[in-house]
Coordinates of C-alpha atoms in Angstrom, one line a residue:
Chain D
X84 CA -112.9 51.4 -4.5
X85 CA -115.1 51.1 -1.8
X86 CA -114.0 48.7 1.5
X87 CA -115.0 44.9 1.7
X88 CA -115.9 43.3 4.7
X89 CA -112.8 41.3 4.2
X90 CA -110.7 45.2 3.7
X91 CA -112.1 45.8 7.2
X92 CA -111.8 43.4 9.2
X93 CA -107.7 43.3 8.1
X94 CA -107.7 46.8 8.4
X95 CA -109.1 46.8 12.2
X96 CA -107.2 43.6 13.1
X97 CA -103.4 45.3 11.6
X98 CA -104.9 48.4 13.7
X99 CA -104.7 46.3 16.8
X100 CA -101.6 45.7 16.3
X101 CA -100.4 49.3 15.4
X102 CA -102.2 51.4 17.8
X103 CA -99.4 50.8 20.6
X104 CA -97.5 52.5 18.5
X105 CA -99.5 55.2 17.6
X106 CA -97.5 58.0 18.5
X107 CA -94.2 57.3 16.9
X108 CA -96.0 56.2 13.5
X109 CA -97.5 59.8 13.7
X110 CA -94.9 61.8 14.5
X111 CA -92.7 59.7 12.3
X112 CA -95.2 60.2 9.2
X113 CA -95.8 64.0 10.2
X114 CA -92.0 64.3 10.1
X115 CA -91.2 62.4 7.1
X116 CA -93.8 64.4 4.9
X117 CA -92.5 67.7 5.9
X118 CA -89.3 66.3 4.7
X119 CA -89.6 64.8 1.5
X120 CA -92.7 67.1 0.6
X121 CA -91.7 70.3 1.4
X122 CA -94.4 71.6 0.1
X123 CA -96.9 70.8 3.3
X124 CA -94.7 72.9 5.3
X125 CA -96.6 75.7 3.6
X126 CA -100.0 75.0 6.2
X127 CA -97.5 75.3 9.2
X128 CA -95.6 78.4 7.8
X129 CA -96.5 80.2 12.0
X130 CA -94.8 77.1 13.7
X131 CA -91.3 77.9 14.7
X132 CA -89.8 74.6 14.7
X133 CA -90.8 71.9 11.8
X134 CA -87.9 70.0 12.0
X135 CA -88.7 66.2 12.7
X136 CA -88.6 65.1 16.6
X137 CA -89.8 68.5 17.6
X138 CA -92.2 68.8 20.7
X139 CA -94.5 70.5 17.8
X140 CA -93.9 67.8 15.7
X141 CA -94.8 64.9 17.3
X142 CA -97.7 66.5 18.9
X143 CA -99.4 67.3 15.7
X144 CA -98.4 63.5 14.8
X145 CA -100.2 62.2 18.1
X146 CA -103.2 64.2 16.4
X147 CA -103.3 62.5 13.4
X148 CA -103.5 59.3 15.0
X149 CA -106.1 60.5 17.1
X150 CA -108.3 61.3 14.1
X151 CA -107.2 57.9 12.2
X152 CA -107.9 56.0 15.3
X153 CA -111.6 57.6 14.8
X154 CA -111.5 56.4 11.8
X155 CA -111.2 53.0 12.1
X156 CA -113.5 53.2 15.3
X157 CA -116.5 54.1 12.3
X158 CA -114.9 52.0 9.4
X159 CA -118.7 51.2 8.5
X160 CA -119.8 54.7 8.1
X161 CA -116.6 56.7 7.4
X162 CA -118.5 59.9 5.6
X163 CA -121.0 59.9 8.9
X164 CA -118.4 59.5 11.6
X165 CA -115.7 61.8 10.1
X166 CA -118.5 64.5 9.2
X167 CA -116.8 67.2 11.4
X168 CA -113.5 66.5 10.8
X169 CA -114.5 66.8 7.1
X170 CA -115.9 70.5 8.1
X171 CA -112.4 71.3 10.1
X172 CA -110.5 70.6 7.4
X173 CA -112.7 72.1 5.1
X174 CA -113.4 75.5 6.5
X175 CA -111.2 76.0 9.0
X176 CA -108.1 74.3 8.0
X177 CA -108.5 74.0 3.9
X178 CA -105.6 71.7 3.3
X179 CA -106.1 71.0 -0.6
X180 CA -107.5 67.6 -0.9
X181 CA -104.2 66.3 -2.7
X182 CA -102.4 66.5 0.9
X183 CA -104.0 63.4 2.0
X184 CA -103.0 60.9 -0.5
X185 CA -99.1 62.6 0.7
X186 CA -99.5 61.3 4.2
X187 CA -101.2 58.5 3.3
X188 CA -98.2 58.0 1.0
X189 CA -96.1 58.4 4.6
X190 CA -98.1 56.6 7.0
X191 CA -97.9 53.8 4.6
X192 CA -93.6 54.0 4.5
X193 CA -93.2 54.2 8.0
X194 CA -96.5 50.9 8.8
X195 CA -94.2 49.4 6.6
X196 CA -90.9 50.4 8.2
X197 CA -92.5 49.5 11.7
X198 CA -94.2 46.2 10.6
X199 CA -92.4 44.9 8.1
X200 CA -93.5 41.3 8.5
X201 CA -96.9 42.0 9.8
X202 CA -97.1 44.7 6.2
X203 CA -97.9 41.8 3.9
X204 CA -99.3 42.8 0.6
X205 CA -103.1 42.4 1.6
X206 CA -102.5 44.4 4.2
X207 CA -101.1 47.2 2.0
X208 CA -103.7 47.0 0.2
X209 CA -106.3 47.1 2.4
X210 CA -104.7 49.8 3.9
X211 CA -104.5 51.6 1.1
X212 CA -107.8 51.2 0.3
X213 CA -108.9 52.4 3.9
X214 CA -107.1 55.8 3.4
X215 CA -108.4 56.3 0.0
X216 CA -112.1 56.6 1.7
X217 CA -111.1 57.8 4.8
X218 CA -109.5 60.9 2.1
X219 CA -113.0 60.6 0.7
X220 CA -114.7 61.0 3.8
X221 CA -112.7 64.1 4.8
X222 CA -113.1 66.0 1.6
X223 CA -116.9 65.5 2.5
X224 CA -117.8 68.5 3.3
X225 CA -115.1 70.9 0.6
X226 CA -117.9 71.9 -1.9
Chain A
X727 CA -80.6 68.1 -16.2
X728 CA -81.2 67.4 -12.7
X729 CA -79.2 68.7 -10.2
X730 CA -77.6 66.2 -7.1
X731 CA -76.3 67.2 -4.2
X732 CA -72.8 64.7 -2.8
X733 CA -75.6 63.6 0.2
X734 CA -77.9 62.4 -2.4
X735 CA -75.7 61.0 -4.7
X736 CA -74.8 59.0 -1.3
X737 CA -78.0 58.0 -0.3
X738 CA -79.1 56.6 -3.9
X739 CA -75.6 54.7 -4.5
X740 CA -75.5 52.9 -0.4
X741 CA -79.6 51.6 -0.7
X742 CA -78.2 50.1 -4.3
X743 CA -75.5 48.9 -2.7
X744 CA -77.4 47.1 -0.1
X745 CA -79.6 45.9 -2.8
X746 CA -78.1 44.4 -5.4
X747 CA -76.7 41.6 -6.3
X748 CA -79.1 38.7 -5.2
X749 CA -80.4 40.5 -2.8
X750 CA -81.4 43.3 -5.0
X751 CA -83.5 40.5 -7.6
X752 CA -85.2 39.1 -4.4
X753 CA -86.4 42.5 -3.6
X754 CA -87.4 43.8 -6.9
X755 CA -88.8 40.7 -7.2
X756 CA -91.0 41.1 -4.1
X757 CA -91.9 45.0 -4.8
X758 CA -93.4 44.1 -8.3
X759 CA -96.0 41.4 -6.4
X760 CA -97.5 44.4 -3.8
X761 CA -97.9 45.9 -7.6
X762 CA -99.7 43.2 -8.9
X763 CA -102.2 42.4 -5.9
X764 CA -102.1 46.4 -4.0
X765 CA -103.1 47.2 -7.6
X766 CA -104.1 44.1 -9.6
X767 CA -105.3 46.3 -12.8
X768 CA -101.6 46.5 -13.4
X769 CA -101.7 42.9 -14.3
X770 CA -103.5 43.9 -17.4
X771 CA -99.7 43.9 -19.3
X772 CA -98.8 40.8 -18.1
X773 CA -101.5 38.5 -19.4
X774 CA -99.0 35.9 -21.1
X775 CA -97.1 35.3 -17.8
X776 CA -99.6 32.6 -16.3
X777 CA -101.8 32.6 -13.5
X778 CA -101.8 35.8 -11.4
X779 CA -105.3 35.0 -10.1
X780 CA -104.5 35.2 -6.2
X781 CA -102.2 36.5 -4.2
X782 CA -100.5 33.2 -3.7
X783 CA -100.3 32.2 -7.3
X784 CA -98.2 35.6 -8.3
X785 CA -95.7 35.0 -5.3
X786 CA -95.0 31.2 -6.9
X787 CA -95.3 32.4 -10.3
X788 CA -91.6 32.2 -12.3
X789 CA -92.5 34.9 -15.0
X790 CA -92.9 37.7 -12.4
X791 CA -89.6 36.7 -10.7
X792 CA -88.1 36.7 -13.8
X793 CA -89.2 40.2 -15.2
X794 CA -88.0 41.5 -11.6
X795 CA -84.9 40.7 -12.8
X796 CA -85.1 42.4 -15.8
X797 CA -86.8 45.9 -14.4
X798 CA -83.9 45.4 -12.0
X799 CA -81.2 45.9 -14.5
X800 CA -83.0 48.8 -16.0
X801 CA -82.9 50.7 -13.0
X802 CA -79.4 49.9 -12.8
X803 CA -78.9 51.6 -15.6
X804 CA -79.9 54.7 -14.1
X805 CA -78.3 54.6 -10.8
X806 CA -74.9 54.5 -13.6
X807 CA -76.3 57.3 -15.6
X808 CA -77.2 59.8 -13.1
X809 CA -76.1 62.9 -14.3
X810 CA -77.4 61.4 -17.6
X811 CA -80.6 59.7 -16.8
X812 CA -83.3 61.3 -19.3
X813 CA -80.7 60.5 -22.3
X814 CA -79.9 56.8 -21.2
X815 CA -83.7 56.0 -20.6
X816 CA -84.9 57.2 -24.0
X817 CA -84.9 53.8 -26.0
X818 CA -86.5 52.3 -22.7
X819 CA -89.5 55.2 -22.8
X820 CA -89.9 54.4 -26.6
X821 CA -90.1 51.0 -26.2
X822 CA -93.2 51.5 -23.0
X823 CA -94.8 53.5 -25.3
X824 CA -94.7 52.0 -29.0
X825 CA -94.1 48.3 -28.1
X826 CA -95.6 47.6 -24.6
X827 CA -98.3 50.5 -24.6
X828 CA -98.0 51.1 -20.8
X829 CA -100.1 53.7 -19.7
X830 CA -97.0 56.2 -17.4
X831 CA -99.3 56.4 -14.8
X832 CA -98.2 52.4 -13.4
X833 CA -94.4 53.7 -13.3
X834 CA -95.7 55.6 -10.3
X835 CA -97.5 52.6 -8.5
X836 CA -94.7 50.6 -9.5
X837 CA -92.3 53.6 -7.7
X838 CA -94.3 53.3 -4.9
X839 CA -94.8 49.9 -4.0
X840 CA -90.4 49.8 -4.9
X841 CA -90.3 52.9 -2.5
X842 CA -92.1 50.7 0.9
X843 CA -90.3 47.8 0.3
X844 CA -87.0 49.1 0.3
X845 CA -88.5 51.1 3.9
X846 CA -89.5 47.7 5.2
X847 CA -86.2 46.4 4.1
X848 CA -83.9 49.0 5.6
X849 CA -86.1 49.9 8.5
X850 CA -84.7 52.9 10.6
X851 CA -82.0 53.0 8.6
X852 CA -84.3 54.6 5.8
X853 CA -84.5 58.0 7.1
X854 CA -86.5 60.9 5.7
X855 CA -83.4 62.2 4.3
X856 CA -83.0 59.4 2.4
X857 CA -86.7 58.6 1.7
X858 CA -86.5 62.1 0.1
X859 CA -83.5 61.3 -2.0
X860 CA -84.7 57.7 -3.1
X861 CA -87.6 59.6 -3.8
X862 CA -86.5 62.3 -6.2
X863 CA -84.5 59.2 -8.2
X864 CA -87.5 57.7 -8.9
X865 CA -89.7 60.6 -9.9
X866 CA -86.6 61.4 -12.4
X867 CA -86.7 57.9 -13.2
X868 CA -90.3 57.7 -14.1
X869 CA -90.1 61.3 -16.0
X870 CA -87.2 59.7 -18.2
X871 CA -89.5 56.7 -18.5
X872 CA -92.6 58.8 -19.8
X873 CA -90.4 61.3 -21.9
X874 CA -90.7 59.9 -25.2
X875 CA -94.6 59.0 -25.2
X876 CA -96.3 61.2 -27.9

């Protein structure tokens, strides 16, 4: 499903709007998927402290946002622009594919939760559809 | 059977409580429209209701605020049965599978769409304690639901 020009242009205007908020949306997604699928905690199983609100935490959460804000910064060419991140998380990192639909499950609640009059349904969608390939993009590289 | 813990129990019982009555039809109301335009091949099952062709025409359309009303009830149902919910749900699951042929897999869009409306509804208030617990209703929810398809 890939992105109309229509998908892009709401994606990067909502983004405007978002971005000034970057860091709490992160840490608050981060947090949230830790939480309610426990399961991710297994790729931070040497962190000491995974509770949400932890220094750890949200810095990992501003680093997500980092990479989605790079994302949206090559919306055109997601699979060109997100080509190392794709090789990070494959070789380095190997977070099972699955894991992204999970946080873009959680960054999705907590836009929502942030913006809930600005979250129409277009939006969602087109939202939704922007994390789908930005998923894509990152699994790039797997095999 | 599924196991709840007394903070889950609470958690499920306070978001229906600031759901329902009216309220609660307005919102279920409004989460089945992100379902139909966030994933419009749901509105394969829902070809007699009218026009669903924009996004505009399902938010004015009467059928889909009536059938909000009607999935509202059923999860009702289960927010009664808790301890019970596979067992209550079993005539419903029949009835998605022989009579309205819905394929299980759009009990989880529906779930999910529900799940970020009721975030954008209760804002801050909708913790990730709580998401987890709304959560886990509605995966048992939709595994009652999909029980009975053979």
């Amino acid at each position: 499903m890939s992105l109309t020009a229509k998908d892009k242009s709401i994606v990067k205007a909502f983004w405007g709007k978002a971005s000034s908020k970057a860091d709490d949306i992160g840490a608050e997604a981060f947090g949230r998927m830790l939480t309610v699928y426990p399961q991710t905690k297994t790729y931070f199983a040497s962190w000491s402290d995974l509770s949400p609100g932890s220094a750890a935490v949200k810095k990992h959460g501003r680093t997500i946002m980092g990479g989605i804000a790079e994302a949206v910064g090559h919306i055109d060419d997601l699979t060109g622009g997100l080509a190392s991140l794709s090789e990070l998380h494959a070789f380095k990192l190997r977070v099972d594919p699955a894991n992204f639909k999970i946080l873009a499950h959680n960054l999705i609640v907590v836009l929502a939760l942030f913006f809930p009059a600005d979250f129409t349904p277009e939006v969602h969608m087109a939202v939704d559809k922007f994390f789908q390939n930005v998923a894509w993009a990152l699994s790039e590289k797997y095999r | 059977m599924v196991a709840w813990t007394d903070a889950e129990r609470k958690a499920i019982q306070d978001i229906w409580g600031k759901l329902k009555p009216a309220a609660g039809q307005k919102l279920f109301t409004i989460a089945r429209i992100p379902c139909l335009i966030v994933y419009p091949w749901t509105q394969r099952y829902f070809s007699s209701f009218g026009s669903l062709s924009d996004a505009a025409a399902i938010k004015s359309n009467k059928k889909v605020a009536a059938h909000g009303e009607v999935v509202l009830k059923g999860l009702g149902l289960a927010v009664k049965n808790m301890d019970n919910i596979k067992a209550t749900y079993a005539p419903l699951s029949v009835l998605h599978s022989e009579k309205l042929h819905v394929d299980p897999d759009n009990f989880r869009l529906l779930g999910d769409c529900f799940t970020i409306v009721v975030a954008a509804h209760l804002g801050r208030a909708f913790t990730a304690d709580i998401q987890a617990a709304w959560q886990k209703f509605v995966a048992v929810v939709i595994a009652a639901l999909a029980k009975q398809y053979h």
